Amino acid sequence: MSLPHQPVELYDPIKYIMNLGGKRMRPLLTLLGYKLFSDDIEKAMPAAVAVELFHNFTLVHDDIMDEAPLRRGKPTVHNKWNENVGILSGDVMLVKVYDHFLELDVDPQKLKSILGKFNVCAAEVCEGQQEDMNFETSDHVTESEYLEMIRKKTSVLLGFALEVGAEIAGATEVVCRQIRDFGINLGIGFQLQDDLMDVYADQKKFGKQVGGDIIANKKTMLLIEAIRRAEGDNKKELEDWLKAKDFDNEEKVKAVTELYNRLGIKEAIEERMNDYFNKAFNNLDHFPVAESKKDKIRLLANALIQRES
Amino acid sequence: MSLPHQPVELYDPIKYIMNLGGKRMRPLLTLLGYKLFSDDIEKAMPAAVAVELFHNFTLVHDDIMDEAPLRRGKPTVHNKWNENVGILSGDVMLVKVYDHFLELDVDPQKLKSILGKFNVCAAEVCEGQQEDMNFETSDHVTESEYLEMIRKKTSVLLGFALEVGAEIAGATEVVCRQIRDFGINLGIGFQLQDDLMDVYADQKKFGKQVGGDIIANKKTMLLIEAIRRAEGDNKKELEDWLKAKDFDNEEKVKAVTELYNRLGIKEAIEERMNDYFNKAFNNLDHFPVAESKKDKIRLLANALIQRES
C-alpha cells in the first residue's frame, strides 16, 4: 500500500494503525476465497488490502467513539495524536479503500458489482456500530436485535471479504452468496464465542480482563439470555448488580458468573454458537469446488474456533 | 435521495443536514457542466446528489473538528445529537456518496474513471482540511502554502462538480480538464473573496461578524500578505495584536483593518483574486461549445462574484 507523505498528520496515523498488526484475518479470507477458484492470488491483492484498510478505518473511528486508550496494546490513533487527526485520517482511509478496489484488474462491470456489495457491507458496519452504542443506554435488548447487531457490526465484513475474493476469481453469483453466508455464520459464531470467553476464559491465557463485559454491564448474548431466564431471587440479584454503582469488580464478576452458571447460560450460548458454526460448515460443504480446495478455509475456521476458552 | 429509517441516530442527521439548505452550488455546477454538452439532465442527477452529499459529509466532520455550534444558523449535527453520531453518520454519508455514483447510467468504464477522479478530489479535500488545521498552530505560512490549502480544501470539489457533469454528458478528457480548471480557478477566487469580505463586508449585509478572522488570528491571505509586507512600527503593531490575549474585539478589528489599509492589503488581494477570476473566464472562453451554452455558467459565476462586499 503506497500513501502520500504530506500532510504527515493525515498519513502517518494510517501507516501506524496498519502496522499495529493483528491477525489479518480479513485479507486472508479474501485470498482464501480467491484461491477456491483460481491460483494467481496477486489478482486479489488490491481487494485484500482494501478490506484490511476498511477494517482499520472502523477501528480508528470506533476507538474515538468508545474513548478507547489502547488498541493491540498500543495507544489508539486519537490518543497518540488527537481526535481531529483520528476523524480525518479515518476519512481519508475510507477514500483510499475505494482507491484500492479501483486498482483491481477486473472487468469494469464486475468492479461495479463489487463496489455495490461493498457499499451495502460498509453501511451495515456503520449501522451495527450505531446499534451497539444504542444498546448501551437501552433498557431492553432482544436476542434477535443483538444477533442482527453483531451480524452487521462484525460478520458482514467477514462474509464480504470471502465473497469479494471468490467474485474476483470468477465464482458465479450463487456461489458468491454461499461463500458470503459461510462467512456471516462463522462471524456470528465468533462473536458469541467472544462473549463466552469474556466470562469463561482462563485469565492466564486471556489478553483482556476476564469479566470485563460483566463489570461494564455490556449487553452481550450472555446477559440478554440471563435477563430472559432469571426469575425470583435470581432476577432480583441480577437487577441489583446491574444497578450497582459502587462495587468490587472481582466480587461482581464472581457473583454474576455464578448466576450465569445457575441459569445454564454457558451451555445455552454454546449451543447457539455451535448452531452458527454448524451452519457455516454446512455452507462450506455445499461449495461446488473440490474438497482439497476447501481445506485451507476449513483449517483456518477450525483454528479460530478452537481458541483458548 | 432515499435513505433507510433505522437506526434513526445514523440516518436522521443526514436528512437534517441535507435539509438545512445552502446555495446548492455544487450540484448546480454538475448540472451546468452536463448541460454544456447534453440536455437530458436527469442523467446527471445521481452525480449532483453525490457531490452535495459529499460536501455535507465534510461539513459534518469539519464542524466536529472546528467545534462549531452552528451551521447555517442551526445547531450542527454533533451539537444537536452528539459527537459520536456526527462521526458515524458522516461515515455512512461518505459510503452513500459512492452509492449515488453507482446509480449513474453510464458505461462501467466511465464510472471507473469518475470514481478515480472523485477519489483524488476527496483525498485532497481531507488534505486541505488537515493543512488548514495545521496552519492554526504554525508560525509561518507562505502564500503558496495557503493557495495550495484553499485549492484542496474548497476548489477541487467545485472543479470536480463541473467536470463530472461534463464527463457524464460525453465531454472528452481534454475538455473535462479545461472545465475542472475553470472550477478550480473560480474556487480559489471565491475563497480570496471570502477572506476579503470577512474584513471589508458591510456588517448590515454580512451573515457573520465582520472581522471574525482578525479576532481569531486566522491565517487568511490578508494576514499572510500583511505579515510579509509589514516593517518597522507596522510590524511591531501587527505582532503585538497577534500575541495579545486580552483585547476588545472591536478595537482589534479596527486597528488591524487600519494596518491592512496602510499596507495596501485590500488592493493586493483583490488583484490576486481578479487574476484567478480572469483565469477562470479565460478557461471558459476556450471551452469548445457554443457561446449560448456557456451563458448559464457565466451568469452563475458572475452572480457569485458580485456578492455584497
XYZ file of C-alpha atoms in Angstrom:
618
model
C 0.000 0.000 0.000
C 1.553 3.320 -1.038
C 0.423 6.570 0.531
C 1.482 10.205 0.112
C 3.781 11.647 2.785
C 2.116 15.035 3.310
C 0.402 16.210 5.400
C 2.016 13.859 7.915
C -0.857 14.266 10.405
C -3.132 12.677 7.809
C -0.990 9.832 6.514
C 1.270 8.839 9.435
C -1.700 7.603 11.519
C -2.755 5.339 8.649
C 0.687 3.759 8.455
C 0.711 3.496 12.267
C -2.595 1.666 12.635
C -1.919 -0.582 9.636
C 1.403 -1.582 11.201
C -0.008 -2.397 14.646
C -0.508 -5.936 13.466
C -3.493 -8.058 14.301
C -4.457 -11.376 12.820
C -5.026 -10.048 9.268
C -7.963 -12.436 9.177
C -9.994 -10.420 6.679
C -7.409 -10.104 3.890
C -6.565 -13.775 4.488
C -10.216 -14.642 3.917
C -10.188 -12.648 0.668
C -7.156 -14.557 -0.577
C -8.649 -17.884 0.545
C -11.951 -17.021 -1.162
C -9.984 -16.310 -4.316
C -7.880 -19.490 -4.017
C -11.022 -21.630 -4.078
C -11.412 -20.776 -7.747
C -8.079 -19.541 -9.039
C -4.393 -19.690 -8.143
C -2.824 -16.379 -9.181
C -3.641 -14.630 -5.914
C -1.834 -11.433 -6.926
C -5.032 -10.504 -8.714
C -6.950 -10.407 -5.419
C -4.346 -8.376 -3.522
C -5.904 -4.906 -4.032
C -9.188 -6.211 -2.589
C -7.371 -7.865 0.331
C -5.677 -4.541 1.119
C -8.987 -2.678 0.735
C -10.729 -4.985 3.189
C -7.979 -4.664 5.818
C -7.846 -0.896 5.334
C -11.607 -0.640 5.787
C -11.426 -2.738 8.957
C -8.725 -0.426 10.315
C -10.773 2.645 9.358
C -13.601 1.301 11.525
C -11.147 0.690 14.380
C -9.836 4.276 14.254
C -13.322 5.818 14.327
C -14.787 3.261 16.773
C -11.899 3.867 19.187
C -12.776 7.580 19.221
C -16.439 6.796 19.872
C -15.605 4.237 22.568
C -12.920 6.518 24.085
C -10.523 3.565 23.934
C -6.977 4.483 25.016
C -5.325 1.305 23.698
C -5.567 -0.878 20.611
C -3.470 -4.032 20.401
C -1.569 -2.815 23.459
C -0.536 0.455 21.794
C -2.056 3.955 22.012
C -5.052 4.415 19.733
C -4.722 6.998 16.939
C -6.798 9.689 18.695
C -4.799 9.050 21.870
C -1.372 9.233 20.180
C -2.317 12.252 18.034
C -5.719 13.782 18.788
C -9.382 13.286 17.981
C -9.361 15.508 14.913
C -6.466 13.568 13.443
C -8.394 10.354 14.156
C -11.529 11.602 12.416
C -9.752 12.979 9.364
C -7.188 10.243 8.802
C -10.056 7.763 9.170
C -11.976 9.634 6.482
C -9.090 9.527 4.058
C -8.643 5.806 4.792
C -12.198 5.200 3.629
C -11.484 7.095 0.396
C -8.321 5.004 -0.088
C -10.360 1.811 0.383
C -12.223 2.687 -2.814
C -8.927 3.551 -4.495
C -7.670 0.037 -3.815
C -10.798 -1.522 -5.274
C -10.278 0.607 -8.402
C -6.814 -0.951 -8.759
C -8.380 -4.371 -9.344
C -7.634 -5.785 -12.765
C -11.220 -6.871 -13.439
C -13.891 -6.082 -15.992
C -15.448 -2.671 -15.053
C -18.868 -4.342 -14.824
C -17.517 -6.689 -12.166
C -15.895 -3.746 -10.393
C -19.294 -2.062 -10.244
C -20.806 -5.208 -8.731
C -18.011 -5.439 -6.141
C -18.386 -1.779 -5.152
C -22.138 -2.170 -4.834
C -21.711 -5.108 -2.474
C -19.011 -3.310 -0.522
C -21.270 -0.273 -0.050
C -24.015 -2.456 1.418
C -21.471 -4.071 3.734
C -19.891 -0.754 4.765
C -23.256 0.876 5.537
C -24.249 -2.172 7.609
C -20.999 -1.997 9.584
C -21.841 1.638 10.464
C -25.408 0.650 11.358
C -24.102 -2.148 13.586
C -21.788 0.237 15.408
C -24.666 2.677 15.969
C -26.925 -0.112 17.242
C -24.174 -1.322 19.577
C -23.878 2.214 21.010
C -27.666 2.419 21.332
C -27.731 -0.838 23.308
C -25.549 0.759 25.990
C -28.402 3.014 27.050
C -31.285 0.739 26.135
C -33.237 -0.985 28.898
C -34.286 -3.915 26.841
C -32.391 -5.582 24.018
C -33.862 -8.725 22.493
C -31.891 -11.699 21.304
C -32.824 -11.037 17.693
C -31.805 -7.369 17.967
C -28.470 -8.464 19.372
C -27.894 -11.066 16.666
C -28.758 -8.517 13.989
C -26.335 -6.012 15.547
C -23.409 -8.465 15.569
C -24.291 -9.653 12.072
C -23.852 -6.079 10.867
C -21.046 -4.899 13.099
C -18.665 -7.823 12.686
C -19.976 -10.576 10.430
C -20.902 -8.969 7.115
C -17.325 -7.803 6.606
C -16.040 -11.377 7.030
C -18.682 -12.509 4.540
C -17.746 -9.746 2.113
C -14.013 -10.470 2.482
C -14.558 -14.053 1.348
C -17.111 -13.156 -1.298
C -15.019 -10.477 -2.980
C -12.131 -12.934 -3.337
C -14.418 -15.509 -4.914
C -16.029 -12.935 -7.200
C -12.677 -11.677 -8.496
C -11.726 -15.291 -9.211
C -14.859 -15.707 -11.305
C -17.295 -17.507 -8.991
C -20.938 -17.272 -10.007
C -23.383 -15.099 -8.084
C -24.984 -18.153 -6.443
C -21.640 -19.427 -5.221
C -20.633 -15.934 -4.071
C -23.746 -15.859 -1.918
C -22.973 -19.270 -0.391
C -19.473 -18.098 0.497
C -20.748 -14.884 1.988
C -23.255 -16.839 4.100
C -20.453 -19.092 5.311
C -18.506 -16.016 6.426
C -21.513 -14.413 8.089
C -22.435 -17.548 10.044
C -18.819 -18.053 11.054
C -18.641 -14.401 12.155
C -21.747 -14.600 14.333
C -20.344 -17.773 15.889
C -17.048 -15.990 16.589
C -18.813 -13.112 18.290
C -20.805 -15.443 20.524
C -17.529 -17.216 21.303
C -16.017 -13.828 22.211
C -18.956 -13.137 24.521
C -18.414 -16.505 26.219
C -14.656 -16.075 26.510
C -15.037 -12.722 28.206
C -16.633 -14.582 31.129
C -15.203 -18.104 30.912
C -11.659 -17.640 29.557
C -8.628 -18.671 31.577
C -7.215 -15.356 32.866
C -3.644 -16.599 32.352
C -4.215 -17.075 28.638
C -6.698 -14.241 28.025
C -5.399 -10.903 26.694
C -8.044 -8.804 28.443
C -9.560 -8.781 31.910
C -11.894 -11.742 32.340
C -15.357 -10.431 33.221
C -14.813 -7.021 31.606
C -18.243 -7.225 29.986
C -19.853 -8.060 33.335
C -18.178 -5.122 35.072
C -19.393 -2.766 32.311
C -22.934 -4.251 32.128
C -22.254 -4.813 28.424
C -25.313 -6.276 26.784
C -23.782 -9.433 25.409
C -25.721 -12.538 24.434
C -24.988 -13.943 27.912
C -26.546 -11.017 29.731
C -29.522 -10.869 27.371
C -30.189 -14.588 27.925
C -29.708 -14.228 31.691
C -32.226 -11.365 31.843
C -34.660 -13.501 29.858
C -34.234 -16.570 32.110
C -33.869 -15.067 35.572
C -36.858 -15.231 37.907
C -37.481 -14.610 41.598
C -34.303 -14.229 43.673
C -32.061 -14.662 40.634
C -33.886 -11.834 38.889
C -33.569 -9.560 41.903
C -29.870 -10.334 42.305
C -29.152 -9.697 38.624
C -31.069 -6.418 38.673
C -29.225 -5.309 41.808
C -25.852 -5.967 40.191
C -26.907 -4.115 37.020
C -27.969 -1.110 39.113
C -24.993 -1.184 41.493
C -22.743 1.877 41.335
C -20.088 1.123 43.942
C -18.856 -2.425 43.848
C -15.746 -4.540 43.953
C -15.023 -5.670 40.381
C -13.929 -9.147 41.394
C -16.973 -9.637 43.595
C -19.357 -8.564 40.817
C -17.686 -10.823 38.244
C -17.805 -13.778 40.625
C -21.441 -13.234 41.603
C -22.741 -12.673 38.074
C -20.741 -15.640 36.743
C -22.302 -17.855 39.436
C -25.700 -16.526 38.487
C -24.978 -17.364 34.833
C -23.954 -20.866 35.959
C -27.155 -21.373 37.915
C -29.176 -20.251 34.904
C -27.317 -22.533 32.458
C -26.218 -19.572 30.348
C -22.899 -21.055 29.244
C -24.495 -24.156 27.774
C -27.301 -22.158 26.154
C -24.928 -19.761 24.393
C -22.522 -22.541 23.440
C -25.399 -24.338 21.798
C -26.345 -21.204 19.918
C -22.719 -20.626 18.902
C -22.364 -24.196 17.671
C -25.533 -23.785 15.621
C -23.848 -20.930 13.746
C -20.599 -22.837 13.322
C -22.535 -25.866 12.047
C -24.452 -23.671 9.633
C -21.156 -22.243 8.414
C -19.587 -25.670 7.816
C -22.775 -26.773 6.164
C -22.426 -23.809 3.757
C -18.830 -24.841 3.157
C -19.813 -28.454 2.390
C -22.036 -27.191 -0.381
C -19.462 -25.057 -2.234
C -19.119 -26.544 -5.709
C -15.327 -26.913 -5.500
C -13.081 -29.906 -4.768
C -12.779 -30.808 -1.065
C -8.998 -30.391 -1.267
C -9.574 -26.748 -2.204
C -11.663 -26.124 0.895
C -9.042 -27.486 3.290
C -7.311 -24.164 3.965
C -10.543 -22.393 4.810
C -11.635 -25.285 6.996
C -8.267 -25.245 8.730
C -8.456 -21.502 9.378
C -12.035 -21.685 10.634
C -11.195 -24.577 12.937
C -8.086 -22.840 14.246
C -10.192 -19.798 15.086
C -12.926 -21.897 16.688
C -10.553 -23.834 18.892
C -9.095 -20.758 20.503
C -8.385 -20.961 24.210
C -11.641 -20.586 26.046
C -32.223 10.674 -2.205
C -33.713 7.717 -0.344
C -32.238 6.513 2.914
C -33.126 3.728 5.361
C -35.021 4.756 8.503
C -33.123 2.684 11.085
C -31.108 3.266 13.164
C -32.523 6.791 13.396
C -29.343 8.135 15.056
C -27.495 7.268 11.845
C -29.916 8.435 9.192
C -31.858 11.329 10.761
C -28.724 13.526 10.959
C -28.141 13.006 7.230
C -31.660 14.143 6.401
C -31.233 17.039 8.839
C -28.007 18.418 7.373
C -29.162 17.879 3.793
C -32.307 19.863 4.554
C -30.532 22.817 6.176
C -30.349 24.425 2.777
C -27.403 26.338 1.458
C -26.809 27.544 -2.049
C -26.596 24.040 -3.601
C -23.832 25.499 -5.731
C -22.011 22.186 -6.269
C -24.900 20.116 -7.644
C -25.856 23.146 -9.734
C -22.343 23.152 -11.205
C -22.671 19.438 -12.016
C -25.924 20.038 -13.868
C -24.475 23.080 -15.660
C -21.373 21.085 -16.612
C -23.675 18.442 -18.045
C -25.869 20.972 -19.842
C -22.879 22.271 -21.807
C -22.907 19.022 -23.767
C -26.303 17.407 -23.379
C -29.850 18.342 -22.422
C -31.363 15.371 -20.565
C -30.073 16.465 -17.169
C -31.830 13.603 -15.350
C -28.813 11.512 -16.311
C -26.508 13.694 -14.204
C -28.759 13.771 -11.131
C -27.096 10.910 -9.186
C -23.733 12.683 -9.529
C -25.254 16.015 -8.487
C -26.671 14.358 -5.358
C -23.348 12.602 -4.687
C -21.436 15.884 -4.868
C -23.820 17.679 -2.488
C -23.823 14.712 -0.116
C -20.017 14.662 -0.082
C -19.922 18.401 0.625
C -22.314 17.907 3.540
C -20.249 14.964 4.823
C -17.249 17.318 5.003
C -19.362 19.908 6.835
C -20.494 17.386 9.473
C -16.960 16.196 10.209
C -15.332 19.641 9.885
C -17.869 21.099 12.324
C -16.809 18.490 14.902
C -13.137 19.308 14.335
C -13.766 23.063 14.461
C -16.126 22.695 17.470
C -18.669 24.769 15.551
C -22.004 25.095 17.370
C -23.967 26.446 14.398
C -24.219 25.752 10.684
C -26.492 27.896 8.543
C -27.938 29.350 11.750
C -28.993 25.923 13.079
C -27.281 23.560 15.535
C -24.559 21.453 13.921
C -25.104 17.673 13.895
C -22.694 16.953 16.762
C -24.305 19.767 18.745
C -27.897 18.613 18.124
C -27.072 14.910 18.710
C -23.531 14.213 19.894
C -20.028 13.798 18.536
C -20.301 10.051 18.004
C -23.450 10.499 15.969
C -21.630 13.146 13.926
C -18.666 10.876 13.233
C -20.718 7.826 12.331
C -23.471 9.465 10.304
C -20.710 11.312 8.439
C -19.042 7.984 7.688
C -22.203 6.467 6.301
C -22.758 9.616 4.210
C -19.406 9.024 2.528
C -20.411 5.430 1.745
C -23.706 6.695 0.311
C -21.793 9.157 -1.896
C -20.294 6.166 -3.693
C -23.721 4.524 -3.838
C -25.063 7.516 -5.726
C -22.220 7.411 -8.223
C -23.016 3.712 -8.795
C -26.567 4.720 -9.734
C -25.263 6.610 -12.764
C -26.475 5.185 -16.030
C -23.078 5.275 -17.709
C -20.697 2.756 -19.234
C -18.873 0.965 -16.346
C -15.534 2.102 -17.791
C -16.666 5.726 -17.471
C -17.917 5.026 -13.954
C -14.437 3.789 -13.058
C -12.919 6.979 -14.459
C -15.380 9.135 -12.496
C -14.708 7.279 -9.247
C -10.953 7.580 -9.753
C -11.246 11.338 -10.191
C -13.593 11.635 -7.235
C -11.141 9.733 -5.016
C -8.358 12.166 -5.905
C -10.677 15.081 -5.153
C -11.951 13.589 -1.871
C -8.430 12.831 -0.582
C -7.353 16.375 -1.463
C -10.319 17.839 0.419
C -9.189 15.895 3.516
C -5.591 17.034 2.992
C -6.753 20.638 2.683
C -8.713 20.411 5.926
C -5.671 18.957 7.710
C -3.416 21.701 6.309
C -5.927 24.350 7.392
C -5.855 22.933 10.932
C -2.048 22.817 10.845
C -1.912 26.495 9.875
C -3.678 27.417 13.138
C -0.603 26.449 15.121
C 2.036 27.225 12.516
C 4.203 30.321 12.960
C 4.849 30.842 9.310
C 2.535 30.077 6.411
C 3.654 31.118 2.945
C 1.401 32.439 0.233
C 1.923 29.345 -1.891
C 1.134 27.024 1.036
C -2.060 28.963 1.632
C -3.093 28.873 -2.019
C -2.430 25.130 -2.158
C -4.517 24.629 1.004
C -7.549 26.504 -0.371
C -7.139 24.784 -3.735
C -7.544 21.453 -1.966
C -9.993 22.371 0.759
C -12.558 24.230 -1.321
C -11.673 24.471 -5.011
C -11.075 20.927 -6.248
C -14.621 19.936 -5.343
C -16.032 22.805 -7.442
C -13.771 21.664 -10.276
C -14.862 18.054 -9.866
C -18.543 19.018 -9.669
C -18.325 20.677 -13.088
C -16.073 18.021 -14.581
C -18.215 15.066 -13.562
C -21.246 16.672 -15.212
C -19.301 17.217 -18.415
C -17.860 13.696 -18.360
C -21.275 12.079 -17.931
C -22.504 14.131 -20.888
C -19.658 12.758 -23.005
C -17.059 15.552 -22.999
C -13.558 14.475 -23.978
C -10.801 14.204 -21.396
C -9.160 17.431 -22.646
C -12.395 19.361 -22.312
C -13.071 17.800 -18.898
C -9.724 19.129 -17.731
C -10.481 22.627 -19.042
C -13.763 22.651 -17.175
C -12.165 21.401 -13.997
C -9.522 24.143 -14.240
C -12.284 26.722 -14.685
C -13.899 25.460 -11.463
C -10.641 25.396 -9.545
C -9.650 28.931 -10.551
C -13.136 30.177 -9.775
C -12.988 28.430 -6.389
C -9.653 29.969 -5.410
C -11.021 33.370 -6.426
C -14.121 32.799 -4.270
C -12.024 31.899 -1.252
C -9.905 35.036 -1.623
C -13.149 36.984 -1.954
C -14.362 35.339 1.280
C -11.137 36.370 3.003
C -11.664 39.954 1.832
C -15.323 40.045 2.810
C -14.565 38.888 6.326
C -12.738 42.203 6.815
C -14.375 44.559 4.321
C -18.019 43.449 4.145
C -20.835 45.739 5.191
C -21.914 44.418 8.611
C -25.574 45.103 7.807
C -25.489 42.733 4.848
C -22.935 40.198 6.149
C -24.213 36.970 7.770
C -21.256 36.638 10.158
C -19.337 39.035 12.358
C -17.132 41.294 10.245
C -13.529 40.848 11.388
C -14.074 37.350 12.767
C -10.866 36.158 11.082
C -8.930 39.087 12.594
C -10.221 38.337 16.094
C -9.218 34.665 15.724
C -5.801 35.405 14.108
C -6.958 33.195 11.234
C -4.189 32.877 8.681
C -6.038 34.183 5.672
C -4.408 35.551 2.543
C -4.797 39.053 4.029
C -2.879 38.242 7.186
C -0.199 36.319 5.286
C 0.324 39.271 2.945
C 0.312 41.728 5.843
C 2.988 39.726 7.694
C 5.057 39.679 4.510
C 4.735 43.447 3.919
C 4.851 44.897 7.414
C 8.084 46.541 8.541
C 9.172 48.726 11.460
C 6.283 50.081 13.549
C 3.688 48.327 11.430
C 5.450 45.020 12.008
C 5.612 45.604 15.756
C 1.942 46.603 15.931
C 0.832 43.564 13.931
C 2.917 41.218 16.077
C 1.520 42.775 19.246
C -2.050 42.221 18.074
C -1.276 38.630 17.082
C 0.175 37.958 20.537
C -2.479 39.869 22.505
C -4.563 37.717 24.841
C -6.931 40.225 26.426
C -8.359 42.695 23.983
C -11.541 44.389 22.929
C -12.750 42.652 19.752
C -13.904 45.863 18.104
C -10.657 47.628 18.894
C -8.555 44.797 17.456
C -10.648 44.599 14.279
C -10.415 48.356 13.796
C -6.660 48.507 14.412
C -5.750 45.544 12.213
C -8.052 46.754 9.430
C -6.336 50.147 9.521
C -2.991 48.371 9.393
C -4.172 46.397 6.362
C -5.262 49.670 4.762
C -1.870 51.295 5.363
C -0.168 48.259 3.831
C -2.424 48.200 0.748
C -3.605 44.672 1.537
C -7.113 45.074 0.125
C -5.841 46.125 -3.305
C -3.155 43.426 -3.331
C -5.589 40.610 -2.548
C -8.235 41.991 -4.901
C -5.659 41.924 -7.658
C -4.797 38.344 -6.837
C -8.480 37.395 -6.673
C -9.168 39.026 -10.037
C -6.245 37.117 -11.532
C -7.985 33.865 -10.591
C -11.369 35.052 -11.850
C -9.755 36.154 -15.128
C -8.025 32.803 -15.454
C -11.366 31.106 -14.875
C -13.172 33.148 -17.534
C -10.270 32.566 -19.857
C -10.748 28.798 -19.353
C -14.446 29.287 -20.067
C -13.755 31.202 -23.286
C -11.824 28.215 -24.573
C -14.482 25.530 -23.997
C -15.335 24.107 -27.422
C -19.080 24.714 -27.082
C -21.350 27.432 -28.453
C -21.270 30.721 -26.510
C -25.010 30.477 -25.890
C -24.379 27.234 -23.994
C -21.892 28.914 -21.674
C -24.278 31.704 -20.658
C -25.743 29.961 -17.612
C -22.332 29.161 -16.165
C -21.130 32.697 -16.866
C -24.264 34.072 -15.234
C -23.795 31.915 -12.134
C -20.110 32.752 -11.844
C -20.813 36.458 -12.209
C -23.651 36.334 -9.695
C -21.299 34.707 -7.191
C -18.512 37.179 -7.925
C -20.716 40.237 -7.478
C -21.792 39.311 -3.977
C -22.079 42.138 -1.489
C -18.607 43.032 -0.349
